[in-house]
Short mmCIF file of N, CA, C and O in Angstrom, two decimals:
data_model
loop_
_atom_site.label_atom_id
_atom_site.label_comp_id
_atom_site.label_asym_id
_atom_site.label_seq_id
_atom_site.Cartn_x
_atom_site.Cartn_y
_atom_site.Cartn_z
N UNK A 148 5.15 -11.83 6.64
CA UNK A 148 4.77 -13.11 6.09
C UNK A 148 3.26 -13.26 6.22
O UNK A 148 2.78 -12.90 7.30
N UNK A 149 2.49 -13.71 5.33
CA UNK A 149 1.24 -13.89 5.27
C UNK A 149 0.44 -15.04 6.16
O UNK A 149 0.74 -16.20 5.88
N UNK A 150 -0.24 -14.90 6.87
CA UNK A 150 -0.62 -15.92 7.90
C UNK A 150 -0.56 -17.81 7.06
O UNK A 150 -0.12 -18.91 7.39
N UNK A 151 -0.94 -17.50 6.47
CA UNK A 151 -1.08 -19.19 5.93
C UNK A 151 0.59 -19.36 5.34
O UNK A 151 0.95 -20.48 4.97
N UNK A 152 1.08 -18.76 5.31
CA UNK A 152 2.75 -19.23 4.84
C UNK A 152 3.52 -19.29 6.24
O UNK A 152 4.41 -20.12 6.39
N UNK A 153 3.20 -18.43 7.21
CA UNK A 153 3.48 -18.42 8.44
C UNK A 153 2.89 -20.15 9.17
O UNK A 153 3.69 -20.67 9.95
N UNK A 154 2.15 -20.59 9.01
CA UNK A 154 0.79 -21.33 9.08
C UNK A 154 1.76 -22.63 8.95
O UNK A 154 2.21 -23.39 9.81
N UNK A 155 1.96 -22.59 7.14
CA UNK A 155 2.89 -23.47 6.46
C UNK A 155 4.35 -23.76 7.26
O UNK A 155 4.88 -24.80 7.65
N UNK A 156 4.67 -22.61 7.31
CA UNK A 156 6.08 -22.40 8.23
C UNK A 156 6.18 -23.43 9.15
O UNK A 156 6.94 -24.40 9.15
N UNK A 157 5.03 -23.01 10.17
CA UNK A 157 5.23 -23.73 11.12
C UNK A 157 5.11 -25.52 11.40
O UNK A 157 5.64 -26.25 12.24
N UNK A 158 3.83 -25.88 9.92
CA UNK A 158 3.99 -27.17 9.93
C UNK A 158 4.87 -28.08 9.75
O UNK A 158 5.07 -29.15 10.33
N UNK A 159 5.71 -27.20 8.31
CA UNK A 159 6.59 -28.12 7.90
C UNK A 159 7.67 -28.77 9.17
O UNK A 159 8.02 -29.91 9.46
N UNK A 160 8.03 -27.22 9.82
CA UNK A 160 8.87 -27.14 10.86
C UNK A 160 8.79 -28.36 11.59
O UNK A 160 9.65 -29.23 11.48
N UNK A 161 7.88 -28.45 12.26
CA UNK A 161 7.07 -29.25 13.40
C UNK A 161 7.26 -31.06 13.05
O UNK A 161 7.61 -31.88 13.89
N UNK A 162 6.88 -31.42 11.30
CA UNK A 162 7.40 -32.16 10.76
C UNK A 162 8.34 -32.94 10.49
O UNK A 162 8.54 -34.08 10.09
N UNK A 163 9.16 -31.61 10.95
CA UNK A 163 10.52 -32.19 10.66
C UNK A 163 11.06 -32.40 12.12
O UNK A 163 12.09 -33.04 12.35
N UNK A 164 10.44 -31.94 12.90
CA UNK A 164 10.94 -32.01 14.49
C UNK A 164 10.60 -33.41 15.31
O UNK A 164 11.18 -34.03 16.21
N UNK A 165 9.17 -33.62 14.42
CA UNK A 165 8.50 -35.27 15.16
C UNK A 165 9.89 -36.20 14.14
O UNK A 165 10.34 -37.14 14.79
N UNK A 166 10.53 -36.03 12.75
CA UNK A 166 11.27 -36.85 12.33
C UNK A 166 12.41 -36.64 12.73
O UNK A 166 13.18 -37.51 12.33
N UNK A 167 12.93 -35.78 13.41
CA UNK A 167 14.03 -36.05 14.00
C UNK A 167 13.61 -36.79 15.75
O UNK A 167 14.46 -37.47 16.32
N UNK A 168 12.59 -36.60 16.22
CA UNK A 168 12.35 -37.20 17.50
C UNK A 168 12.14 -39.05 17.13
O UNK A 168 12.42 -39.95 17.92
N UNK A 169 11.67 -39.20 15.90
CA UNK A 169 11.45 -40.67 15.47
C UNK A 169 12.57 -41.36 15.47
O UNK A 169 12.63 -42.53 15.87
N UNK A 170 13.96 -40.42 14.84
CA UNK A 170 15.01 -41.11 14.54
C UNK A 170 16.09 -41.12 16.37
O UNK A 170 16.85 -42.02 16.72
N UNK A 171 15.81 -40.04 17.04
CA UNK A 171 16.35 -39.85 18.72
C UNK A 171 15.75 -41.15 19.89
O UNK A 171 16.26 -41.65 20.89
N UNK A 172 14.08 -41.43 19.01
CA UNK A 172 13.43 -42.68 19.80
C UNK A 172 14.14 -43.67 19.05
O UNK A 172 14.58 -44.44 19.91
N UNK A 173 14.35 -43.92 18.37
CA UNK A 173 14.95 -45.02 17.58
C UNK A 173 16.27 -45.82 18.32
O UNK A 173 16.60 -46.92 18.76
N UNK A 174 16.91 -43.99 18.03
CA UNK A 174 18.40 -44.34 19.10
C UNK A 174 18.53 -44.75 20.21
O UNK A 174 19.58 -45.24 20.62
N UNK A 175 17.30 -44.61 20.98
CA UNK A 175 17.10 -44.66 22.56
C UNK A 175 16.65 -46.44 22.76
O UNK A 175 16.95 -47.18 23.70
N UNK A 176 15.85 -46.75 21.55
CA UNK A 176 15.34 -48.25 21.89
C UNK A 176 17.05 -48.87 21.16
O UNK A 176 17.37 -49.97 21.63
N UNK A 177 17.88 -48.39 20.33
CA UNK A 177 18.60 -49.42 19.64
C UNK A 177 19.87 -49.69 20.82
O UNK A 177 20.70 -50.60 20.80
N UNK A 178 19.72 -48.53 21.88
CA UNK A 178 20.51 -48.67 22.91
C UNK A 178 20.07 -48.87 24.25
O UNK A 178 20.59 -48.34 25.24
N UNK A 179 18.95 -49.79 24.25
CA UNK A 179 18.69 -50.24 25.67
C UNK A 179 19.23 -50.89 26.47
O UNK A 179 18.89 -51.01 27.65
N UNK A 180 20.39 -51.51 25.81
CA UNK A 180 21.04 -52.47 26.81
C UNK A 180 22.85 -51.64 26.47
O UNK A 180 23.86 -52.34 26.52
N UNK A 181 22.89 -50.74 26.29
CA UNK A 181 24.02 -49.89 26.23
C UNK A 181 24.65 -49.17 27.44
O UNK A 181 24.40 -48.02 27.82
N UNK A 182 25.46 -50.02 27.96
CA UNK A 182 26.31 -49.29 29.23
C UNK A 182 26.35 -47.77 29.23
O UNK A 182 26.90 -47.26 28.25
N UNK A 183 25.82 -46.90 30.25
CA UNK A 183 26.13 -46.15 30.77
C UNK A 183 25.04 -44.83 29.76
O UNK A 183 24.80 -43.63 29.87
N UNK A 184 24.62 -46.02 28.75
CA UNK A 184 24.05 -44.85 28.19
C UNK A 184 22.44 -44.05 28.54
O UNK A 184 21.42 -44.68 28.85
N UNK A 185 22.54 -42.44 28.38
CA UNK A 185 20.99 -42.06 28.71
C UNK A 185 20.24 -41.91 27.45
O UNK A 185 20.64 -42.00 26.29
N UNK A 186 19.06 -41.64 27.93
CA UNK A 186 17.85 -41.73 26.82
C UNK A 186 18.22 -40.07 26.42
O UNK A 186 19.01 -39.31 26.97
N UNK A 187 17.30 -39.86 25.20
CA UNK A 187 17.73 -38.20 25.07
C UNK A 187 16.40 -38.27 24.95
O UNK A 187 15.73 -39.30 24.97
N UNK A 188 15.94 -36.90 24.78
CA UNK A 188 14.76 -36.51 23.87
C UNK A 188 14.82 -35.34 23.45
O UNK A 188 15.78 -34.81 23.99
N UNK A 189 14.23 -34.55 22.66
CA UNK A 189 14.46 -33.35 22.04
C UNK A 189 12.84 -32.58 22.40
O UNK A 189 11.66 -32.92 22.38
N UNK A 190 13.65 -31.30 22.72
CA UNK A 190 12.66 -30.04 23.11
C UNK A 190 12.06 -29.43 21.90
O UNK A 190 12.69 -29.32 20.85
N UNK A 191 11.07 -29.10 22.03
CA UNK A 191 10.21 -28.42 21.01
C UNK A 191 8.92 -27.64 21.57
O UNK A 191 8.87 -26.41 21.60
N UNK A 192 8.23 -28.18 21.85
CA UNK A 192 7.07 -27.68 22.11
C UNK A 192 6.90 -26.61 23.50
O UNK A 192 6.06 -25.71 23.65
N UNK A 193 7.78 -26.96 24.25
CA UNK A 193 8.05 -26.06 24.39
C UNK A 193 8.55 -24.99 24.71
O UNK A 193 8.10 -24.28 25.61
N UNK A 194 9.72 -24.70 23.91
CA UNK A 194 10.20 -23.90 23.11
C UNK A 194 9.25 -23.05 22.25
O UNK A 194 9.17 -21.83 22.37
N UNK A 195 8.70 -23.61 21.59
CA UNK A 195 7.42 -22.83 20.81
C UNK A 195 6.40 -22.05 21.74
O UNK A 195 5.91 -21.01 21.28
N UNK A 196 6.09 -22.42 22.89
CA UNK A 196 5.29 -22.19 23.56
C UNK A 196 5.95 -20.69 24.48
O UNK A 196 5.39 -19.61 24.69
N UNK A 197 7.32 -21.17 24.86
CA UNK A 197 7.98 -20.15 25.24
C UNK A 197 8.15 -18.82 24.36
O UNK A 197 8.01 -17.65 24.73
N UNK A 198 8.57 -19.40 22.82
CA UNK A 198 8.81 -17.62 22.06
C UNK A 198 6.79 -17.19 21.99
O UNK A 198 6.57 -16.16 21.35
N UNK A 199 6.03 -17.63 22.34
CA UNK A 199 5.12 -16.92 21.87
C UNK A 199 4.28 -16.40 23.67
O UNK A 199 3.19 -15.84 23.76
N UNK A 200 5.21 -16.79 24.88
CA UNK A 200 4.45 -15.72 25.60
C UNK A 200 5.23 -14.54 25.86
O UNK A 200 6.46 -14.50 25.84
N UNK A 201 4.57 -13.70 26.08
CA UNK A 201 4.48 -12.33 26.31
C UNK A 201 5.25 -12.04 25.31
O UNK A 201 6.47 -11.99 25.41
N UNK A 202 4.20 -11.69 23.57
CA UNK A 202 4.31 -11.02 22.61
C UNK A 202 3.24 -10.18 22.66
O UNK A 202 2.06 -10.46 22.48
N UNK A 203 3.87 -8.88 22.97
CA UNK A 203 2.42 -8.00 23.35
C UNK A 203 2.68 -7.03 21.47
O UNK A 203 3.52 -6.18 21.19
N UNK A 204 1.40 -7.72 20.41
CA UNK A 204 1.03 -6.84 19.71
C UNK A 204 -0.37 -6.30 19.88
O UNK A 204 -1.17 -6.57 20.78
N UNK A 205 -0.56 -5.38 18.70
CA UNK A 205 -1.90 -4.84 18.92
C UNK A 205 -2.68 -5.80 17.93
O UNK A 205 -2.21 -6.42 16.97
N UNK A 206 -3.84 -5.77 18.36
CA UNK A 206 -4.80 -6.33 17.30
C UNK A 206 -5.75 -5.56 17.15
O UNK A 206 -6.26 -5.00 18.12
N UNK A 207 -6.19 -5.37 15.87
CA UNK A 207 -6.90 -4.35 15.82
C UNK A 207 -8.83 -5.08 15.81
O UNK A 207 -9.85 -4.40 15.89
N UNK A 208 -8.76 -6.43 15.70
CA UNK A 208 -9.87 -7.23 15.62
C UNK A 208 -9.68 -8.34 16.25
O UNK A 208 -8.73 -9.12 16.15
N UNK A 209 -11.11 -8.43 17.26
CA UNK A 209 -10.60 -9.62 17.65
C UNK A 209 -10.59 -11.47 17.30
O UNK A 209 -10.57 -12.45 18.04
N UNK A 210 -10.61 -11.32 15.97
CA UNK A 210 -10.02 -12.22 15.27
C UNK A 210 -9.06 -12.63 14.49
O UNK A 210 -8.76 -13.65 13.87
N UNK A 211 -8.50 -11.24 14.76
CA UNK A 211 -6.56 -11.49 14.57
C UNK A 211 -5.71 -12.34 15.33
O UNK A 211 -5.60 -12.37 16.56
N UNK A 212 -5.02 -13.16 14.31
CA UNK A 212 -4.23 -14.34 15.52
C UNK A 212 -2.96 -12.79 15.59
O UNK A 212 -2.77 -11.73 15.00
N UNK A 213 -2.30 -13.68 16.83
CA UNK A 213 -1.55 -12.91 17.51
C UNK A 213 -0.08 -13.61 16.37
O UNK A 213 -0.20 -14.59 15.63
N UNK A 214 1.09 -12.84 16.52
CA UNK A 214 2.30 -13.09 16.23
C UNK A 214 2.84 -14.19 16.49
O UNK A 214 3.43 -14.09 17.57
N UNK A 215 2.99 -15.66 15.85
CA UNK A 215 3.45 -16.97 16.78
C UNK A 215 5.04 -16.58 16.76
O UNK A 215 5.70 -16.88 17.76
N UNK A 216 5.58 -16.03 15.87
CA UNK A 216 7.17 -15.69 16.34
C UNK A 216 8.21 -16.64 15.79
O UNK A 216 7.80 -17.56 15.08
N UNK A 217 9.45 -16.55 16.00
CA UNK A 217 10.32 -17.84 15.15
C UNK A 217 10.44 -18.58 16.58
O UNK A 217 10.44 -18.16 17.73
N UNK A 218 10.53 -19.62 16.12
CA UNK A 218 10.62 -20.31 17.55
C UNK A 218 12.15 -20.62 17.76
O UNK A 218 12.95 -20.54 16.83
N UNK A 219 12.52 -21.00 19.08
CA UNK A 219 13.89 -21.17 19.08
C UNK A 219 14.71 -22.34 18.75
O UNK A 219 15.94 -22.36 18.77
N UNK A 220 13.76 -23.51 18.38
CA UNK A 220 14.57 -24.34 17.56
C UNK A 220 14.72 -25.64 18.70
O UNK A 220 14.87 -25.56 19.91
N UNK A 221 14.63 -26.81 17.86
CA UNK A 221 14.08 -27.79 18.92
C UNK A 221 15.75 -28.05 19.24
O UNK A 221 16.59 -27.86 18.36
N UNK A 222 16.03 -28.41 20.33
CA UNK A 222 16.95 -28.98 20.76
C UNK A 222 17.34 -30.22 21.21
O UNK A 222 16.34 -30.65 21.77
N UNK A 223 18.48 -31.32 21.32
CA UNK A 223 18.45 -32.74 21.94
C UNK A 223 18.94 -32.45 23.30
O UNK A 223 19.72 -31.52 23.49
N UNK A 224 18.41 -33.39 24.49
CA UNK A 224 19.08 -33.20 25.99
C UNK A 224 18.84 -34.36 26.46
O UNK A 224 17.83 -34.96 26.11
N UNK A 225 19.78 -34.94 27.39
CA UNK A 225 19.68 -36.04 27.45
C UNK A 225 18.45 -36.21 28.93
O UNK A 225 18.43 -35.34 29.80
N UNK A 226 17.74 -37.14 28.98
CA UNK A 226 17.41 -37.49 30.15
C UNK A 226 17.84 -38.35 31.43
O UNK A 226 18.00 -39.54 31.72
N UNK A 227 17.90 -37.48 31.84
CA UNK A 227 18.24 -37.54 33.59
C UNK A 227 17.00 -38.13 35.07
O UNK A 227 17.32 -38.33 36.25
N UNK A 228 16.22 -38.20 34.71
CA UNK A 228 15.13 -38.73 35.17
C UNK A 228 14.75 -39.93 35.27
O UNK A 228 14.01 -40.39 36.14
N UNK A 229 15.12 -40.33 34.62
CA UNK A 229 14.56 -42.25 34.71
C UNK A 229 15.25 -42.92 35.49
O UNK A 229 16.41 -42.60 35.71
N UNK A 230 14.77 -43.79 35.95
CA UNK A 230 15.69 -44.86 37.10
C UNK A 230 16.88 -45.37 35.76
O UNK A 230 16.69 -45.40 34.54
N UNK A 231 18.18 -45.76 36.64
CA UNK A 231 19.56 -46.47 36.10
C UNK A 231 18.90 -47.66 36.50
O UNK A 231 18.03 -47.95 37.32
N UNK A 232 19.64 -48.31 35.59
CA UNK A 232 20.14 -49.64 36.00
C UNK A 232 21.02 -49.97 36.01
O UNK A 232 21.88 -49.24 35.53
N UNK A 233 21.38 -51.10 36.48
CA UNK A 233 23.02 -51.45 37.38
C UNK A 233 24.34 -51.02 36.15
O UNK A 233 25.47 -50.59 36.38
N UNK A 234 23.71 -51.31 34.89
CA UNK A 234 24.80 -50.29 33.89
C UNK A 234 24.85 -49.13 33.60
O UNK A 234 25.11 -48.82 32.44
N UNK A 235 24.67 -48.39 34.33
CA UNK A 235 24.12 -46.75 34.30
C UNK A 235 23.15 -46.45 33.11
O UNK A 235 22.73 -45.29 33.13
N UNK A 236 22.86 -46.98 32.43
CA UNK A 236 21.15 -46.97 31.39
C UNK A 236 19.80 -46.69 31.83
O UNK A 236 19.02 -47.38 32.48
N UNK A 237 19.73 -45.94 31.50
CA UNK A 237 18.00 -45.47 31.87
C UNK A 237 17.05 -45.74 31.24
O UNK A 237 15.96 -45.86 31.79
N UNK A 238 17.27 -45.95 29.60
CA UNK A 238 16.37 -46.30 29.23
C UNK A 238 15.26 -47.00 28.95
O UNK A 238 15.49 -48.14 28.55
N UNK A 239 13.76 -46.60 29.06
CA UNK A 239 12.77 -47.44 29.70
C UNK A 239 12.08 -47.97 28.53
O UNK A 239 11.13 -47.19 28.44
N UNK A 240 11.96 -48.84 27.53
CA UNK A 240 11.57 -49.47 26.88
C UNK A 240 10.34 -49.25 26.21
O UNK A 240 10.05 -49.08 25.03
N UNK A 241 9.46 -49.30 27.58
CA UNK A 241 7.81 -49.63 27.47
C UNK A 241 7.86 -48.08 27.25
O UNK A 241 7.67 -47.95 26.04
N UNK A 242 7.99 -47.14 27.68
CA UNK A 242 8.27 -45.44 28.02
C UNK A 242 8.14 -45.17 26.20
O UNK A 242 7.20 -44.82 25.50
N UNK A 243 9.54 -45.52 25.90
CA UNK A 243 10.21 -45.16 24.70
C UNK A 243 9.56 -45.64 23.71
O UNK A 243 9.79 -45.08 22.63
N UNK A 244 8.63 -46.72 23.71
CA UNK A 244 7.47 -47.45 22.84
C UNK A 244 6.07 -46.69 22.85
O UNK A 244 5.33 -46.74 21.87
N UNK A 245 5.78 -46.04 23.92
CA UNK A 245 4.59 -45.37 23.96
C UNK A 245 5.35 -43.84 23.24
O UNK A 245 5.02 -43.24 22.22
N UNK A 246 6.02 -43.65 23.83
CA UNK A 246 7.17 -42.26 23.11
C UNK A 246 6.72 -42.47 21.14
O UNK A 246 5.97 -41.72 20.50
N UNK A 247 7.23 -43.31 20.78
CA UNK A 247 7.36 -43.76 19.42
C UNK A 247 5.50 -44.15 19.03
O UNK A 247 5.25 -44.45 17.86
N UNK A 248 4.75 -44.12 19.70
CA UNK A 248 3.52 -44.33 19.24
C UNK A 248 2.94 -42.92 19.36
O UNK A 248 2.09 -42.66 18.51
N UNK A 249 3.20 -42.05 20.14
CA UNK A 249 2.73 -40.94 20.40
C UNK A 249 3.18 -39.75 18.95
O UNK A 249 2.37 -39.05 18.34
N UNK A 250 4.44 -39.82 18.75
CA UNK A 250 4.97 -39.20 17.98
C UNK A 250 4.06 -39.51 16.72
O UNK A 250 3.60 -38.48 16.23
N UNK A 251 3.66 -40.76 16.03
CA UNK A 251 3.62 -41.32 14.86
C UNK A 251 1.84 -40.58 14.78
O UNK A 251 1.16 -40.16 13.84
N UNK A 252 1.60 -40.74 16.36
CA UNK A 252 -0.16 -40.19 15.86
C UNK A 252 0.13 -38.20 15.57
O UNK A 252 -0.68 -37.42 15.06
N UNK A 253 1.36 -37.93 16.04
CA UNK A 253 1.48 -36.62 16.00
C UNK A 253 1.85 -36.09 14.83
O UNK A 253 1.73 -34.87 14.69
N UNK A 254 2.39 -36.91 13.74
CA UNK A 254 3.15 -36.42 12.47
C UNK A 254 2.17 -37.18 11.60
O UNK A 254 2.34 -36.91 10.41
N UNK A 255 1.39 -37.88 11.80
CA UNK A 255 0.14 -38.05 11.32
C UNK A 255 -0.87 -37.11 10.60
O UNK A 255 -1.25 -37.04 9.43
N UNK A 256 -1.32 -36.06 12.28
CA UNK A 256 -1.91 -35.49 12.03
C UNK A 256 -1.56 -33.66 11.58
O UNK A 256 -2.14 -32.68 11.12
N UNK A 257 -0.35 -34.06 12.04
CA UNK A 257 0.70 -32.75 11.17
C UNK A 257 0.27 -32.93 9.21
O UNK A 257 -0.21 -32.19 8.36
N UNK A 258 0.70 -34.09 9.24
CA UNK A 258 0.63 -34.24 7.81
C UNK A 258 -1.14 -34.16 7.22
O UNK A 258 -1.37 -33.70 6.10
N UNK A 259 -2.06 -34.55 7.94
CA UNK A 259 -3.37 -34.48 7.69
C UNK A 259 -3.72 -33.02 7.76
O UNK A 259 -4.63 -32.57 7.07
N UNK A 260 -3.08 -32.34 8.51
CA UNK A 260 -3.26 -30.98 8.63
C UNK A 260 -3.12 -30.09 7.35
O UNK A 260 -4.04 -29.54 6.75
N UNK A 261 -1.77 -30.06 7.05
CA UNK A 261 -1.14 -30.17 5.59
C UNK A 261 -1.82 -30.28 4.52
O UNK A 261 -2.02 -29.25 3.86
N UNK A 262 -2.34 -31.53 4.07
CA UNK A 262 -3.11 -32.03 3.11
C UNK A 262 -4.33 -31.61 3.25
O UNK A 262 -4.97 -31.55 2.19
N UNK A 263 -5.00 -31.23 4.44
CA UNK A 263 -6.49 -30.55 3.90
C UNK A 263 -6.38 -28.86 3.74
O UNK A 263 -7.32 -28.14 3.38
N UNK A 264 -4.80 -28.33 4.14
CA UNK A 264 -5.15 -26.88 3.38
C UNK A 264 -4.39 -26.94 1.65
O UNK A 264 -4.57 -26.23 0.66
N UNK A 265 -3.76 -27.79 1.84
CA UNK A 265 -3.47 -28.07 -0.13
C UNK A 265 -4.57 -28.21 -0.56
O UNK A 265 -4.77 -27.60 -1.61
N UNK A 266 -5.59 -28.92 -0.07
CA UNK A 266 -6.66 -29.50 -0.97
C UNK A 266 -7.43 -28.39 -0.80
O UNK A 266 -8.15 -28.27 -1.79
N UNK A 267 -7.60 -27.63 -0.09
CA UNK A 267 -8.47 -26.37 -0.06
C UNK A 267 -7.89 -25.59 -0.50
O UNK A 267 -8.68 -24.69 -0.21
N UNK A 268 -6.91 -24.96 -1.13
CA UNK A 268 -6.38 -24.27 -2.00
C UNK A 268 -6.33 -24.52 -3.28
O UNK A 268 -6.51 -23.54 -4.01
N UNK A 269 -6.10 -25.86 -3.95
CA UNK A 269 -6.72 -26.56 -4.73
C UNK A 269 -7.61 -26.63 -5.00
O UNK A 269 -7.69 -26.91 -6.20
N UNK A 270 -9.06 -26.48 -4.24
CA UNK A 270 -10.19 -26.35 -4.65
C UNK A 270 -10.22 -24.97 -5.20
O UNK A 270 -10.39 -24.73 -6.40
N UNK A 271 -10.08 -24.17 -4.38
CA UNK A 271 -10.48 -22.75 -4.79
C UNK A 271 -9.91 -22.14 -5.75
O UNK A 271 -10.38 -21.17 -6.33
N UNK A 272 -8.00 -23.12 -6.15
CA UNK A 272 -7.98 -22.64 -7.58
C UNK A 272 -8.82 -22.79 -8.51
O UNK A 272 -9.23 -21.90 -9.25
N UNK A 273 -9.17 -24.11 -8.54
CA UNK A 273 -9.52 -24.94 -9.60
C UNK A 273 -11.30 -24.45 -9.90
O UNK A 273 -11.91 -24.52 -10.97
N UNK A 274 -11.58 -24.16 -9.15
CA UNK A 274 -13.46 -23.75 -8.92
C UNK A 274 -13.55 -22.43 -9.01
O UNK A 274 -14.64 -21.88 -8.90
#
């Protein structure tokens, strides 16, 4: 695969991982006052971080990116960490609000990412 489709690969991916985490925060605030229930969140990053250590290729320059690899795929797990409350619910509100603000600056700039190599490919068709 050619680095910028590889590149592509990985954004769209990533894209789609902050919109499924938007719709998992969603679930987590629409059930704050839900008996017994835990918060989830979904793994990704890393996961990604994991398939890409110890990929020993060669590079023949050292401005070859290295192999980022398929990653293993974000997963949901619930969280276990947060204080209960007296209905076995963990979920922390203020947490899950900064959660949901964090994400939105992250698929933001996923998507800004995106749009300035279209537009630079676009240029260089077009010119």
């Amino acid at each position: 695969m050619v680095a910028s489709e590889s590149t592509y690969s990985l954004l769209r991916q990533a894209m789609a991982v902050s919109n499924q985490r938007a719709s998992l925060i969603s679930s987590n605030i629409a059930n704050v006052n839900t008996a017994n229930y835990k918060a989830k969140q979904i793994v990704f990053e890393s996961q990604l971080a994991d398939a890409t250590q110890g990929l020993a290729l060669n590079r023949t320059h050292k401005a070859h990116m290295g192999y980022l690899g398929a990653s293993q795929g974000a997963y949901v797990t619930a969280d276990n960490t947060g204080a209960v409350k007296e209905n076995g619910n963990n979920v922390d509100l203020d947490s899950e609000m900064v959660n949901q603000a964090m994400n939105t600056i992250y698929y933001e700039a996923l998507e800004k990412q995106i749009s300035g190599r279209l537009s630079m490919r676009n240029y260089v068709i077009n010119n």
